[in-house]
Amino acid sequence: MFTQLAAGKKSMNISKQIAQWRIVAASVCGTSHLKNNQLCQDAHHWQVLSDNVLVAAAADGAGSASLGKVGAMIAVETAIENISTIGLTRKSLTDDALVRSLLNDAILAAKKAVHDEAASCDKQPHDLATTLIVMLATPEVVAVMQIGDGLAVAKDSMGNLLALTIPDSGEYINETTFLTSPTALDTAQMRVWRTDIENVGIITDGLQMLALNMVVGEPHKPFFFPLFEFVANAEDKTEAKEQLVKFLRSERITQRTDDDLTLIIAAFNNS
């Protein structure tokens, strides 16, 4: 789907690249929300810390929650802030126990922040219900913790594409677990994958049918690989985000989903 855009970027001069993460991310309102004059319920946030430590988060506020958008925004911002203030290095992330603890603490902080906001607004936590995916990535490791639906992926230097998480579907169709749910931490997924990492990606559930083979639970390479190539060669951040937004709003996407869409794509360029 993104092949033409990725191909159009190949002519860029990348000979002077230094080792660094390149990230393109966007959240756009689904066509069903636009028709009903509703806000986009998705949110995302990311930072590249020192020593090429990437932290990223995406969230999908529940459509049934009156303040789902607020919950999603608070969740991603709190989770990233909780991790980014620690002063991580790639060396410190060689400890699996520390990595898992960092992700768990970030989720707990996000959950508390959402509950605190609900109390300050005289609302119930479920009024700010949201999913949450939090990722830590370096050129040597990627780790993810996820509550609810959506998907996190990574590609290694051998071209292997791995679904680090899978959408969390409840007992019924379109049901999922939210950060504010009593069972949120019990159902959370966590994965640590150590290899030479070249690309990582996060999507919210609006893109699941396009990006994931739901039968076998594997990410769809024709969806992700052109996107990975695009971000690896994108030198103008503003232009790249505009093109990603245009892609997410294109007819080829909106014909297959009317939900809000969030996509975070990153490439580590070390040449």
CSV table of C-alpha atoms in Angstrom, one decimal, residues 62-198:
chain,number,residue,atom,x,y,z
A,62,ALA,CA,-12.9,3.7,24.2
A,63,GLY,CA,-15.7,4.9,21.9
A,64,SER,CA,-18.2,4.4,24.7
A,65,ALA,CA,-16.2,6.5,27.2
A,66,SER,CA,-17.2,10.1,27.4
A,67,LEU,CA,-13.6,11.2,28.0
A,68,GLY,CA,-11.8,8.4,26.1
A,69,LYS,CA,-9.7,10.9,24.2
A,70,VAL,CA,-8.5,12.5,27.5
A,71,GLY,CA,-7.7,9.0,28.9
A,72,ALA,CA,-5.7,8.1,25.8
A,73,MET,CA,-3.7,11.4,25.9
A,74,ILE,CA,-2.9,11.1,29.6
A,75,ALA,CA,-1.9,7.5,29.3
A,76,VAL,CA,0.7,7.9,26.5
A,77,GLU,CA,2.2,11.1,27.9
A,78,THR,CA,2.4,9.7,31.5
A,79,ALA,CA,4.0,6.4,30.3
A,80,ILE,CA,6.6,8.1,28.3
A,81,GLU,CA,7.4,10.7,30.9
A,82,ASN,CA,7.7,7.9,33.6
A,83,ILE,CA,10.4,6.2,31.5
A,84,SER,CA,12.2,9.2,30.1
A,85,THR,CA,13.1,10.7,33.5
A,86,ILE,CA,15.2,7.7,34.6
A,87,GLY,CA,18.3,8.3,32.5
A,88,LEU,CA,18.4,5.0,30.7
A,89,THR,CA,21.3,3.8,28.6
A,90,ARG,CA,21.6,0.8,26.2
A,91,LYS,CA,23.9,-0.9,28.8
A,92,SER,CA,21.3,-0.6,31.5
A,93,LEU,CA,18.7,-2.3,29.3
A,94,THR,CA,20.7,-5.5,29.1
A,95,ASP,CA,18.9,-6.6,32.2
A,96,ASP,CA,15.6,-8.2,31.3
A,97,ALA,CA,14.3,-7.7,34.9
A,98,LEU,CA,14.9,-4.0,34.7
A,99,VAL,CA,13.3,-3.7,31.3
A,100,ARG,CA,10.1,-5.5,32.5
A,101,SER,CA,10.1,-3.3,35.7
A,102,LEU,CA,10.3,-0.1,33.6
A,103,LEU,CA,7.4,-1.1,31.4
A,104,ASN,CA,5.3,-2.2,34.4
A,105,ASP,CA,6.0,1.0,36.3
A,106,ALA,CA,5.1,3.1,33.2
A,107,ILE,CA,1.7,1.3,32.9
A,108,LEU,CA,1.0,1.7,36.6
A,109,ALA,CA,1.9,5.4,36.4
A,110,ALA,CA,-0.4,5.8,33.4
A,111,LYS,CA,-3.2,3.9,35.1
A,112,LYS,CA,-2.9,6.1,38.3
A,113,ALA,CA,-2.8,9.3,36.2
A,114,VAL,CA,-6.0,8.4,34.4
A,115,HIS,CA,-7.7,7.5,37.7
A,116,ASP,CA,-6.6,10.7,39.2
A,117,GLU,CA,-7.9,12.7,36.3
A,118,ALA,CA,-11.2,11.0,36.6
A,119,ALA,CA,-11.5,11.9,40.2
A,120,SER,CA,-10.5,15.5,39.6
A,121,CYS,CA,-13.3,15.7,36.9
A,122,ASP,CA,-15.8,14.0,39.2
A,123,LYS,CA,-16.0,11.1,36.7
A,124,GLN,CA,-15.6,7.4,37.0
A,125,PRO,CA,-12.4,5.8,35.7
A,126,HIS,CA,-14.4,4.0,32.9
A,127,ASP,CA,-15.3,7.4,31.6
A,128,LEU,CA,-11.6,7.7,30.6
A,129,ALA,CA,-11.2,4.1,29.4
A,130,THR,CA,-8.4,3.5,27.0
A,131,THR,CA,-6.0,0.9,25.7
A,132,LEU,CA,-2.3,1.4,26.0
A,133,ILE,CA,0.8,0.0,24.2
A,134,VAL,CA,4.3,1.1,25.6
A,135,MET,CA,7.5,0.2,23.8
A,136,LEU,CA,11.2,0.5,24.6
A,137,ALA,CA,13.7,-0.1,21.8
A,138,THR,CA,17.4,0.1,21.1
A,139,PRO,CA,19.4,-1.3,18.2
A,140,GLU,CA,19.9,-4.5,20.4
A,141,VAL,CA,16.5,-5.0,22.1
A,142,VAL,CA,12.8,-4.2,21.9
A,143,ALA,CA,10.4,-4.6,24.7
A,144,VAL,CA,6.6,-4.0,24.8
A,145,MET,CA,3.8,-4.0,27.3
A,146,GLN,CA,0.2,-3.9,26.1
A,147,ILE,CA,-3.2,-3.6,27.6
A,148,GLY,CA,-6.1,-4.0,25.2
A,149,ASP,CA,-6.1,-4.3,21.4
A,150,GLY,CA,-3.6,-3.0,18.9
A,151,LEU,CA,-0.3,-4.4,17.8
A,152,ALA,CA,3.4,-3.9,18.2
A,153,VAL,CA,6.0,-5.3,15.7
A,154,ALA,CA,9.7,-5.4,15.1
A,155,LYS,CA,12.0,-6.4,12.2
A,156,ASP,CA,15.5,-7.7,12.7
A,157,SER,CA,18.6,-7.4,10.5
A,158,MET,CA,17.8,-10.7,8.8
A,159,GLY,CA,14.4,-9.4,7.7
A,160,ASN,CA,12.3,-11.4,10.2
A,161,LEU,CA,9.1,-9.6,11.2
A,162,LEU,CA,7.7,-10.5,14.6
A,163,ALA,CA,4.4,-9.6,16.2
A,164,LEU,CA,5.6,-8.7,19.7
A,165,THR,CA,2.0,-8.5,20.9
A,166,ILE,CA,-1.4,-9.6,19.5
A,167,PRO,CA,-4.7,-7.8,19.8
A,168,ASP,CA,-6.4,-8.6,23.1
A,169,SER,CA,-10.0,-9.5,22.2
A,170,GLY,CA,-12.5,-10.3,24.9
A,171,GLU,CA,-15.1,-12.9,24.9
A,172,TYR,CA,-17.2,-11.0,22.4
A,173,ILE,CA,-16.5,-9.2,19.1
A,174,ASN,CA,-15.1,-5.7,19.5
A,175,GLU,CA,-14.6,-6.3,23.2
A,176,THR,CA,-11.2,-5.6,24.8
A,177,THR,CA,-9.5,-4.8,28.1
A,178,PHE,CA,-8.9,-1.2,29.1
A,179,LEU,CA,-6.3,0.4,31.2
A,180,THR,CA,-9.0,1.3,33.7
A,181,SER,CA,-10.3,-2.2,33.9
A,182,PRO,CA,-9.8,-4.1,37.3
A,183,THR,CA,-8.1,-6.9,35.4
A,184,ALA,CA,-5.9,-4.7,33.2
A,185,LEU,CA,-2.6,-5.7,34.7
A,186,ASP,CA,-3.6,-9.4,34.9
A,187,THR,CA,-4.3,-9.5,31.2
A,188,ALA,CA,-1.3,-7.3,30.1
A,189,GLN,CA,1.0,-8.7,27.5
A,190,MET,CA,4.8,-8.2,27.8
A,191,ARG,CA,7.5,-9.3,25.4
A,192,VAL,CA,11.3,-8.7,25.3
A,193,TRP,CA,13.1,-9.6,22.1
A,194,ARG,CA,16.9,-9.4,21.9
A,195,THR,CA,18.4,-9.3,18.4
A,196,ASP,CA,19.7,-6.7,16.0
A,197,ILE,CA,16.7,-4.4,15.7
A,198,GLU,CA,16.2,-2.4,12.5
